[in-house]
Coordinates of C-alpha atoms in Angstrom, one line a residue:
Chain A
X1 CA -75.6 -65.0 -85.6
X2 CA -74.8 -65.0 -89.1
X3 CA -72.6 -62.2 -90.8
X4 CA -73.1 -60.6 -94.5
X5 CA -71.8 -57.1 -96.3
X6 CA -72.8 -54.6 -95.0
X7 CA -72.0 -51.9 -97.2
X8 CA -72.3 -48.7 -95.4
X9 CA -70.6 -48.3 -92.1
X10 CA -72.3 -47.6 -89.0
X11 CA -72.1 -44.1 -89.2
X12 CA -75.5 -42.7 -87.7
X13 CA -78.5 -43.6 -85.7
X14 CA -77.0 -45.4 -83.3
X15 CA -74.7 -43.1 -81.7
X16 CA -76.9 -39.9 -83.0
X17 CA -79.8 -40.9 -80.7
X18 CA -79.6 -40.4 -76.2
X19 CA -78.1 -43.3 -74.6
X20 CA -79.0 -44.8 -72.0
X21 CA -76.1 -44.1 -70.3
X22 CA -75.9 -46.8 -67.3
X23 CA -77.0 -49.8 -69.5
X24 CA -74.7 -48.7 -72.7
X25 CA -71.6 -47.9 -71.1
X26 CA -72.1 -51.6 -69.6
X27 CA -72.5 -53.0 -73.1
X28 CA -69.7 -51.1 -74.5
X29 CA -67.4 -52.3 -71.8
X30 CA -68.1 -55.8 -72.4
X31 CA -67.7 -55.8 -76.1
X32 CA -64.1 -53.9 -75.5
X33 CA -62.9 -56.2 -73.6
X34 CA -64.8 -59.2 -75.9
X35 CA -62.5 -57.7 -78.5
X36 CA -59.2 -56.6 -76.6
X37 CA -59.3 -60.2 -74.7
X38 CA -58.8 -58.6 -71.2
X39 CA -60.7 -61.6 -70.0
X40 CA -58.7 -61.1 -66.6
X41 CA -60.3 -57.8 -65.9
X42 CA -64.5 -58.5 -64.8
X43 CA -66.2 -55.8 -66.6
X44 CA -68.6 -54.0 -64.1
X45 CA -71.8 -56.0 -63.1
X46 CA -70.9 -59.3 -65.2
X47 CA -68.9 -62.8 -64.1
X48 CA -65.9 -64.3 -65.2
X49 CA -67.0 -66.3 -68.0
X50 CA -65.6 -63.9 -70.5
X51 CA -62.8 -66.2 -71.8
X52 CA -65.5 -67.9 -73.9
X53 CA -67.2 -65.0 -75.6
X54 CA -63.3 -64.0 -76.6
X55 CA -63.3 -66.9 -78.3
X56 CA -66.5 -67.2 -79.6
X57 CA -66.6 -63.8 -81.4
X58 CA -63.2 -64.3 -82.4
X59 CA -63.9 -67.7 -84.3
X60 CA -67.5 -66.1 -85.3
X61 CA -65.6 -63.3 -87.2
X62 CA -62.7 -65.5 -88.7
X63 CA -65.5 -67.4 -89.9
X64 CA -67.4 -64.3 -91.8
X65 CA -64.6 -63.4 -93.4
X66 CA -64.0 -66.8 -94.4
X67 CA -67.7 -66.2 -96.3
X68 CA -66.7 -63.2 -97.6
X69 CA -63.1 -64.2 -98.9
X70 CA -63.4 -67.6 -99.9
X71 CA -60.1 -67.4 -102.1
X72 CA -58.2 -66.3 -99.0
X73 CA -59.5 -69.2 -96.7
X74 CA -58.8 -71.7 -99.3
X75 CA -55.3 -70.2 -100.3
X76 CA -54.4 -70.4 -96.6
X77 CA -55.8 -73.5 -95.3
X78 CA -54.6 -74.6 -91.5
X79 CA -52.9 -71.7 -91.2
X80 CA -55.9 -69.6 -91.8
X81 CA -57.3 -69.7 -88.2
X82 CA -53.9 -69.2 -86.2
X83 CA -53.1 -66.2 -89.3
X84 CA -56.3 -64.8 -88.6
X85 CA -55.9 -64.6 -84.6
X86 CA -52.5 -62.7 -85.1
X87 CA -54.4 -60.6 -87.1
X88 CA -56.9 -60.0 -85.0
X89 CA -54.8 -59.7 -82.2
X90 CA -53.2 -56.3 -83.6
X91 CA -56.3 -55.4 -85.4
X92 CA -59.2 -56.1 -82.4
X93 CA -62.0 -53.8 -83.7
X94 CA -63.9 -55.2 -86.7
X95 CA -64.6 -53.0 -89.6
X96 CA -68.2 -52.3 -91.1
X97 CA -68.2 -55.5 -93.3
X98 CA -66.3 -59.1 -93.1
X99 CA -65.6 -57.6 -97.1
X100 CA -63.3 -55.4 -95.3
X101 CA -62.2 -56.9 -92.8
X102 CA -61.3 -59.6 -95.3
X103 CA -59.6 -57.1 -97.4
X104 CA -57.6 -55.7 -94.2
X105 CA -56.2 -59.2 -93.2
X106 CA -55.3 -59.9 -96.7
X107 CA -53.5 -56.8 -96.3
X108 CA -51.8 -58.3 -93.0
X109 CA -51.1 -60.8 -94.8
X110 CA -48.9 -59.8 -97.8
X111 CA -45.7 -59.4 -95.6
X112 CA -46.2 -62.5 -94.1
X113 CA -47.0 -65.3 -97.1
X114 CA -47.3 -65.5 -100.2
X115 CA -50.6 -65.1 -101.7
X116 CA -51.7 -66.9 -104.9
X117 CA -53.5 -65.4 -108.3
X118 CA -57.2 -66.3 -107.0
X119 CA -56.5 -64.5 -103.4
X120 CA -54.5 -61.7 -105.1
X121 CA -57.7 -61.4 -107.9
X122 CA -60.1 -61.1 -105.3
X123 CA -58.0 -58.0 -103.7
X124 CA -57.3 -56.5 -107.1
X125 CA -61.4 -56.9 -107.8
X126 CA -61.4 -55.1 -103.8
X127 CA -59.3 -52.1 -105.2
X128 CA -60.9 -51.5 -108.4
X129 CA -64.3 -50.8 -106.8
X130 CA -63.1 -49.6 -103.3
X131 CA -61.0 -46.6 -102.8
X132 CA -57.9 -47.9 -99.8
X133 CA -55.1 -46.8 -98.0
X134 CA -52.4 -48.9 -96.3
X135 CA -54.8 -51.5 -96.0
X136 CA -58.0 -49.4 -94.8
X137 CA -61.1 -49.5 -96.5
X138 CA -61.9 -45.7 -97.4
X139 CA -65.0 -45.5 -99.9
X140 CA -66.8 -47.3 -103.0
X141 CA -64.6 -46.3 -106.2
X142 CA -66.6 -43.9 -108.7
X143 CA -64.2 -43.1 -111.4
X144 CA -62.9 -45.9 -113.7
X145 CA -59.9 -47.2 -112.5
X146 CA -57.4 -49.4 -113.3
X147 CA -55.1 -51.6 -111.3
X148 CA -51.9 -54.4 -112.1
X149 CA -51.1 -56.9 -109.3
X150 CA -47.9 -59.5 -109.7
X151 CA -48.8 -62.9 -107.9
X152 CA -45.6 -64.1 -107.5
X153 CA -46.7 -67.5 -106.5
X154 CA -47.6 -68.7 -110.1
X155 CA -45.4 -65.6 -112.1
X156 CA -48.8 -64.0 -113.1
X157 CA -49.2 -60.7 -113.6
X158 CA -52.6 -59.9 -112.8
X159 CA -54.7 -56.6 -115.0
X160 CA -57.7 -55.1 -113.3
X161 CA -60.3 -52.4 -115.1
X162 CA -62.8 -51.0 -113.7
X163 CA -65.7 -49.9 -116.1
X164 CA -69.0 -49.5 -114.2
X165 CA -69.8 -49.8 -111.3
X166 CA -70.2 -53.0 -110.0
X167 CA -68.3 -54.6 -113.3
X168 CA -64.4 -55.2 -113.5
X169 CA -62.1 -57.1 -116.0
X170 CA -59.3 -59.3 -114.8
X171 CA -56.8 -60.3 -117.6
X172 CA -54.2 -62.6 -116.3
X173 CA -50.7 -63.1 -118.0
X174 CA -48.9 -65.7 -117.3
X175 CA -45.2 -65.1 -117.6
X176 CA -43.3 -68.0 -116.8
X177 CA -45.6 -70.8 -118.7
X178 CA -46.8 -70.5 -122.1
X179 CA -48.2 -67.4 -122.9
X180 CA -52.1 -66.8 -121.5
X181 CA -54.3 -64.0 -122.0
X182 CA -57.7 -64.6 -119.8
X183 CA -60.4 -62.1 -119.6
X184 CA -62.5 -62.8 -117.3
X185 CA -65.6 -60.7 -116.5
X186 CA -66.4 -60.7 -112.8
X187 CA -69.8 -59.6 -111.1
X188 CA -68.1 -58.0 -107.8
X189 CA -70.7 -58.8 -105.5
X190 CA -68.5 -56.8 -102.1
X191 CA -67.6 -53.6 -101.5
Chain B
X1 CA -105.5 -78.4 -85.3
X2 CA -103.6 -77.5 -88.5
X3 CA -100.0 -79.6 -89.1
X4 CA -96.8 -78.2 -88.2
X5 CA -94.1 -76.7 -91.4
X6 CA -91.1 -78.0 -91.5
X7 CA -88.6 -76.0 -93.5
X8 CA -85.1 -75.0 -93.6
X9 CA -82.8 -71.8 -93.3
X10 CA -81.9 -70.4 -97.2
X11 CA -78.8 -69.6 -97.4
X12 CA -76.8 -68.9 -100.7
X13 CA -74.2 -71.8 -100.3
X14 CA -77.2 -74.6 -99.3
X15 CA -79.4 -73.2 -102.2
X16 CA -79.3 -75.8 -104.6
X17 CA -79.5 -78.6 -101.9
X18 CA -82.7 -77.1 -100.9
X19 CA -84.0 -76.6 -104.3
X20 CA -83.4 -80.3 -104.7
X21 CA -85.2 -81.3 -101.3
X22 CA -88.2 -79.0 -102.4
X23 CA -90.5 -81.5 -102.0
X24 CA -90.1 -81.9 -98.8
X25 CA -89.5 -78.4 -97.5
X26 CA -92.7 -76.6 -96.2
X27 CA -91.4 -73.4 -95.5
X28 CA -88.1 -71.3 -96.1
X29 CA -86.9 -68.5 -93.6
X30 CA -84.0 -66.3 -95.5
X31 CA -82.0 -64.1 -93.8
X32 CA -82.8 -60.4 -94.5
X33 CA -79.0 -59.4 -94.5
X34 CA -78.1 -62.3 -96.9
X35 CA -81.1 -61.5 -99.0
X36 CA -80.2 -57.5 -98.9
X37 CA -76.4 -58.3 -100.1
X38 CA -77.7 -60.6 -102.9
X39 CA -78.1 -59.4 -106.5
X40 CA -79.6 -61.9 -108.5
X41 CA -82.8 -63.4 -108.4
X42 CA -83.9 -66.2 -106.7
X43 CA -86.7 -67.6 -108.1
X44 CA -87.1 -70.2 -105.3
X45 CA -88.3 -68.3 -102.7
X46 CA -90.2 -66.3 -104.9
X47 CA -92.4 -68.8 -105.0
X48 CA -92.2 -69.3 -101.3
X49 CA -93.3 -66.1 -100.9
X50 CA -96.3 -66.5 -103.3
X51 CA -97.8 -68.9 -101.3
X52 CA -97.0 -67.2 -98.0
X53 CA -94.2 -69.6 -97.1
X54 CA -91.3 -67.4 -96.7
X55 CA -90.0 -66.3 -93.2
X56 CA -88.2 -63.0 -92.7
X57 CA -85.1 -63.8 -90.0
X58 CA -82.4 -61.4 -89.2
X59 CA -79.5 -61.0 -86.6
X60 CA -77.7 -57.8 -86.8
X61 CA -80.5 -55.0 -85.3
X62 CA -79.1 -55.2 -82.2
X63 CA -82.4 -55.0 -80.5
X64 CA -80.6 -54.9 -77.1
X65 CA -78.8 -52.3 -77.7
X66 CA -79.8 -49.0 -75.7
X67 CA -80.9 -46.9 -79.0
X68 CA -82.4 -47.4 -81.8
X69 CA -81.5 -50.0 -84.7
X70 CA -79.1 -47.9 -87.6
X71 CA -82.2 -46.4 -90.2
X72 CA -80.0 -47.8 -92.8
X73 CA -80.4 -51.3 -91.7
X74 CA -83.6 -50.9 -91.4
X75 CA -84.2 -49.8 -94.9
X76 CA -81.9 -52.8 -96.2
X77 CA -84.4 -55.2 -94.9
X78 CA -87.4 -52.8 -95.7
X79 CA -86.7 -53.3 -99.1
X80 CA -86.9 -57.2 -98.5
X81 CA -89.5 -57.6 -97.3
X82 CA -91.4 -55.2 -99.7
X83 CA -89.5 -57.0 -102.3
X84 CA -91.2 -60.7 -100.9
X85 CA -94.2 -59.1 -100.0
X86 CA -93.1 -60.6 -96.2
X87 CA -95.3 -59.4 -93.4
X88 CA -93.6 -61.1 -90.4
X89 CA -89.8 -60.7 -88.8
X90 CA -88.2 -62.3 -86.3
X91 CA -85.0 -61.0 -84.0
X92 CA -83.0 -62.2 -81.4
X93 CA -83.3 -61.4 -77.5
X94 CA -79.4 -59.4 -77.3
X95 CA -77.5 -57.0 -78.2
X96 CA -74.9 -57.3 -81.0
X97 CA -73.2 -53.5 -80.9
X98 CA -73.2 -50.4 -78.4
X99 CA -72.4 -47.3 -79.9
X100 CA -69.6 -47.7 -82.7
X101 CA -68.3 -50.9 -80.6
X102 CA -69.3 -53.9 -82.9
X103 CA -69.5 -57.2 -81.5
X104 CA -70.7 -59.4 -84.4
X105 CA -71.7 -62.1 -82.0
X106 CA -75.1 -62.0 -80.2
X107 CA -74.4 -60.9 -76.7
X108 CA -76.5 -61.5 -73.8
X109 CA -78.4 -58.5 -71.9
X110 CA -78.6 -58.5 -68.3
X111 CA -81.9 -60.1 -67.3
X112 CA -83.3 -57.0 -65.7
X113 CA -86.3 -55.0 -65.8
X114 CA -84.6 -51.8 -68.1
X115 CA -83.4 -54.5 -70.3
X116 CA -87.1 -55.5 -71.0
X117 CA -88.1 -51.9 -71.5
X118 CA -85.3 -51.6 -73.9
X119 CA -86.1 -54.1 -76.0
X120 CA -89.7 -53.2 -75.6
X121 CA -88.9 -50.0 -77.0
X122 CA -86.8 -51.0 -80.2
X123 CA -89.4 -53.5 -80.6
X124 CA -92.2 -50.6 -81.0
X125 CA -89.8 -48.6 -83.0
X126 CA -89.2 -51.5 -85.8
X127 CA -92.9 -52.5 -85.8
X128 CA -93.8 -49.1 -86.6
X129 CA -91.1 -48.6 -89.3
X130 CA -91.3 -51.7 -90.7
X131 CA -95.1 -52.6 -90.3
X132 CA -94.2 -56.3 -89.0
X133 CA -95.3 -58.4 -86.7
X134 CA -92.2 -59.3 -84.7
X135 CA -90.8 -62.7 -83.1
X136 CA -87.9 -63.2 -81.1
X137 CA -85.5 -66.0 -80.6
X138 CA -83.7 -66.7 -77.2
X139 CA -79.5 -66.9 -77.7
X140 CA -77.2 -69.0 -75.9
X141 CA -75.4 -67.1 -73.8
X142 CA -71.7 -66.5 -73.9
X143 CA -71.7 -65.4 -70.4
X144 CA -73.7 -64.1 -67.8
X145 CA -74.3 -60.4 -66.1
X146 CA -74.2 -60.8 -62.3
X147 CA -76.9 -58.7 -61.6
X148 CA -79.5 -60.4 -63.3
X149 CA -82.7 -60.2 -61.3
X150 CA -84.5 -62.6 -63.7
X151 CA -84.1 -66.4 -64.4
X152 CA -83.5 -66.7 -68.2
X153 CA -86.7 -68.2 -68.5
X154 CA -88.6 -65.7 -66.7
X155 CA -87.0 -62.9 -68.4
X156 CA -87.8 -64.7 -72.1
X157 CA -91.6 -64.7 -70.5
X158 CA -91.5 -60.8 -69.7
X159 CA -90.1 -59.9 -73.0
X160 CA -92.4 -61.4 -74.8
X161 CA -95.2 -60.0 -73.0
X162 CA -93.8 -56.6 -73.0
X163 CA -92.8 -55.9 -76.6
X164 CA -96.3 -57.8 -77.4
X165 CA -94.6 -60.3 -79.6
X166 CA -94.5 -64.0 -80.4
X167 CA -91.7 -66.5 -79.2
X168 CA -88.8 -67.8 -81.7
X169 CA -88.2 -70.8 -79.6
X170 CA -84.4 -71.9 -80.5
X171 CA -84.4 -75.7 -78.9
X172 CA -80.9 -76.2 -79.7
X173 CA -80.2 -73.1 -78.3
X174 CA -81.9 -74.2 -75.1
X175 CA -80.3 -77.7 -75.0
X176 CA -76.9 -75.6 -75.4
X177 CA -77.9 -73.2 -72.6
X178 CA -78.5 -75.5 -69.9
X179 CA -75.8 -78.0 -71.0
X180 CA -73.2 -74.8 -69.9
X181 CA -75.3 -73.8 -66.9
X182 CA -76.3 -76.8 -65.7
X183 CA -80.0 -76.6 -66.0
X184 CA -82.5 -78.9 -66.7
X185 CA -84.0 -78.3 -70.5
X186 CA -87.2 -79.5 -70.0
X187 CA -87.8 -77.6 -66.8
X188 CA -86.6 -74.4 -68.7
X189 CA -89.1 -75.4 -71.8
X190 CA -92.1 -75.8 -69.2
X191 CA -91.8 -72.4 -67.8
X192 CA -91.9 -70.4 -71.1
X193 CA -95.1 -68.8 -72.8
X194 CA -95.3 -71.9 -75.0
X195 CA -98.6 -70.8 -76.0
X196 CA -96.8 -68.0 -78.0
X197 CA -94.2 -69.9 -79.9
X198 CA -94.8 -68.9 -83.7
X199 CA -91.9 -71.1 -84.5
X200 CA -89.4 -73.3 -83.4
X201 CA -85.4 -73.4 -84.5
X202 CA -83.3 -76.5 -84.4
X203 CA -79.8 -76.9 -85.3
X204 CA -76.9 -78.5 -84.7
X205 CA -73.3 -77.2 -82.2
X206 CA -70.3 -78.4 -81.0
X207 CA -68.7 -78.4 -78.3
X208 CA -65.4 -76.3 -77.8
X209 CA -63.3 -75.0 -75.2
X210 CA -65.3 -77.0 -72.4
X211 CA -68.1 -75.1 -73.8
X212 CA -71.2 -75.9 -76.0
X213 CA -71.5 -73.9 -79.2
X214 CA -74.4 -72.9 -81.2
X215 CA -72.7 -73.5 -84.2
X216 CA -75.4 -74.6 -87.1
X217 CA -72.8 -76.9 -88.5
X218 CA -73.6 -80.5 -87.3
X219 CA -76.5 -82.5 -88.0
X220 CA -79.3 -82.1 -85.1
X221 CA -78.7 -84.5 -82.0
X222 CA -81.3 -87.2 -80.4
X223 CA -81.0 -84.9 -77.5
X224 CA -82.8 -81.7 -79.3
X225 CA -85.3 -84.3 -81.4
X226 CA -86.4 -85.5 -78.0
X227 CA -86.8 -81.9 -76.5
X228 CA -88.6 -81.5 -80.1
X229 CA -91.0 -84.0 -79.2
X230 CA -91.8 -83.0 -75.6
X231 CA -92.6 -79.5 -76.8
X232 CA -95.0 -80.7 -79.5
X233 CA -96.7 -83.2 -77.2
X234 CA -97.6 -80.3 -75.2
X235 CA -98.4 -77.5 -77.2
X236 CA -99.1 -76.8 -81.4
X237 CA -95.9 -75.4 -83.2
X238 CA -96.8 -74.0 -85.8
X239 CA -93.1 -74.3 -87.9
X240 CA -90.2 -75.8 -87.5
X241 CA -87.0 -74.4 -89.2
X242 CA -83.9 -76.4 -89.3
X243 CA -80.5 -74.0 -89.5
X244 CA -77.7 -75.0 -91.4
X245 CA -74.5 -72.6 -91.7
X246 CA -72.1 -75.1 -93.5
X247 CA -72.9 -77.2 -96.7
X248 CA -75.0 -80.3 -96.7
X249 CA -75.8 -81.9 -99.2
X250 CA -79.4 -83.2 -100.1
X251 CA -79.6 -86.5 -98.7
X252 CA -78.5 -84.9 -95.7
X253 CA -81.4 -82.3 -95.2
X254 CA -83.5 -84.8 -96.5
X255 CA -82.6 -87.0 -93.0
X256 CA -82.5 -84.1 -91.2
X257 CA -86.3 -83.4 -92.2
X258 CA -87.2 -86.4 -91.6
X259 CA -85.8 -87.0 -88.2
X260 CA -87.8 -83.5 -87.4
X261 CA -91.0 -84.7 -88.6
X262 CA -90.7 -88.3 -86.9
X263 CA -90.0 -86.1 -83.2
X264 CA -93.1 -84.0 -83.9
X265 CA -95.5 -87.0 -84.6

């Protein structure tokens, strides 16, 4: 199965219409304990095999949000996968969209290493058109907005405006080199 | 009998690789989520669909789930395949999310009657809505319900038949199937409704954990090219789609064509 942005959350149909009730509950007890690896437990009616779909999902959605935050999977490199699985660990319910799940790991990730300008771009282009808090992705941004981010890695202070809606300008100072004034124009293709 | 299409999956990072292989691509399946996120233009399969040679294939409806598909996913790919003027989609045999629980993986369903009628049912509901003819691929399955009542084959059969619709035949997948559960992959092949195959998927997995993957990163093995060949020698496919989920470059798909067209010859 493949993965994409999906912009709106699952917020209807699927839990608006009956259930079937037996079946359901079945499949929602598999996927929780897909995503809280409790492998030891056998969920009702299924076998043990379970250690491999815990792995499987879990490598399927490192791998979407590599797609969906290049910068982050190239900033991180071999330490991407064993990064991601703490993350996941605490975190072990995906969000609506590998965009935001993306944006919630690199969110993980600030305390723990040190991101550099392209990663921290990519959040900054995140913020400006996605209202957050404490890492959770709240709602697509309406108002302009603007936004400053330090990338500490490279001493670059990174300027983020938000104009319309799917538009944002990045300028990018560098403080420690020579002097550099970049505007760069970026199409923000996630939410 | 008419010659088979060979083609490849489109996807965004392969796009130029296929552009430059055009020659030798028949036919182009997209993926209706990638295609939905997308923005720009993309002139190639445009002219794919223009000539009727662009597939509609997508992988988050969660068929197998016990309601409905979300009417906002629904709409997403509505709008693609108005967009492409596409009259055919194709879906996978599982279930991906139950409720607000969100797998992202393809999960299997346990091979029972109500399963059937389930996916019988979401079937109906996206023909309707969508006015599609609908296909659907058999997964490799992560693990299994111990309740089934079905063998996976037979339970492929009775879906079909039920939800009235034509058979996605994934061959890697099967290889990959009966590699983990110790089947025989030509057996499993001889006791589907080959007869309603409207295409055929082949890929490339590794193997992890013990475990073979469906992965869509390696080139295709001898192994799948000779279950390729068995299936053609017995029945017309109609198209063959190669998937790719990591880059390639054009030589590479090239080869990979051509090793599919040499099996089905």
């Amino acid at each position: 199965m493949k993965c994409f942005e999906m912009c709106k959350p699952s917020t209807h149909s699927q839990q608006d219409q009956p259930d079937n009730v037996s079946l359901g509950d079945r499949q929602r007890d598999v996927i929780r304990k897909i995503l809280e690896n409790q492998t030891q437990d056998t969920p009702r009616n299924s076998d043990l095999s379970l250690h491999v779909a815990v792995d499987a999902v879990l490598r399927k959605r490192a791998w979407c949000v590599s797609e969906a935050w290049p910068t982050l999977y190239g900033a991180l490199g071999d330490k991407y996968e064993p990064l991601f699985r703490d993350y996941a660990a605490l975190f072990p319910y995906p969000p609506a969209s590998s965009a935001i799940d993306g944006y919630r790991f690199s969110f993980f990730l600030r305390s723990r290493v040190s991101l550099d300008s392209l990663t921290k771009t990519q959040i900054l282009s995140f913020e400006l058109l996605n209202v957050t808090k404490g890492g959770a992705w709240l709602r697509k941004r309406i108002l302009p907005f603007a936004k400053a981010m330090w990338a500490e890695k490279e001493g670059m202070l990174i300027i983020g405006l938000r104009i319309k809606s799917s538009l944002c300008l990045a300028c990018i100072v560098s403080m420690q080199r020579k002097p550099l004034l970049t505007i760069a124009k970026l199409a923000a293709n996630h939410t | 009998m008419s010659s088979t299409l060979v083609g490849v999956s489109w996807r965004m990072f392969n796009a130029k690789q296929i552009e430059e292989c055009r020659e030798f691509v028949d036919i182009l399946e997209v993926m209706t989520e990638e295609l939905a996120s997308l923005k720009s233009r993309q002139p190639l399969l445009e002219d794919y669909a223009s000539v009727n040679k662009l597939r509609a294939h997508s992988a988050t409806l969660s068929l197998g789930s016990t309601c409905h598909p979300d009417s906002w996913r629904l709409d997403e790919i509505r709008r693609v395949l108005v967009k492409y003027n596409l009259r055919s989609l194709s879906e996978h045999i599982a279930f991906v999310r139950s409720g607000q629980l969100d797998a992202w993986h393809l999960l299997p369903m346990p091979m029972i009657k109500e399963s059937i009628n389930i996916l019988a049912n979401n079937v109906s509901h996206i023909r309707d809505i969508l006015n599609v003819s609908v296909s659907l691929e058999n997964i490799v399955p992560l693990f299994r319900w111990a309740d089934d009542d079905y063998s996976e084959p037979e339970f492929i059969s009775a879906v079909i038949k039920e939800c009235k619709a034509s058979l996605l035949l994934d061959i890697e997948n099967i290889r990959i199937t009966c590699k983990n559960f110790n089947m025989d992959p030509y057996q499993f092949i001889s006791k589907l409704p080959i007869e309603s195959i409207s295409a055929v998927h082949i890929a490339g997995g590794i193997v992890y954990l013990g475990r073979h993957r469906d992965t869509h990163s390696e080139d295709i093995s001898y192994e799948v090219l000779e279950l390729l060949a068995f299936l053609a020698k017995r029945v017309h496919i109609p198209e063959v789609i190669l998937e790719r989920e990591s880059q390639l470059t054009s030589e590479s798909l090239y080869s990979q064509l051509k090793l599919i067209r040499a099996a089905l010859t």
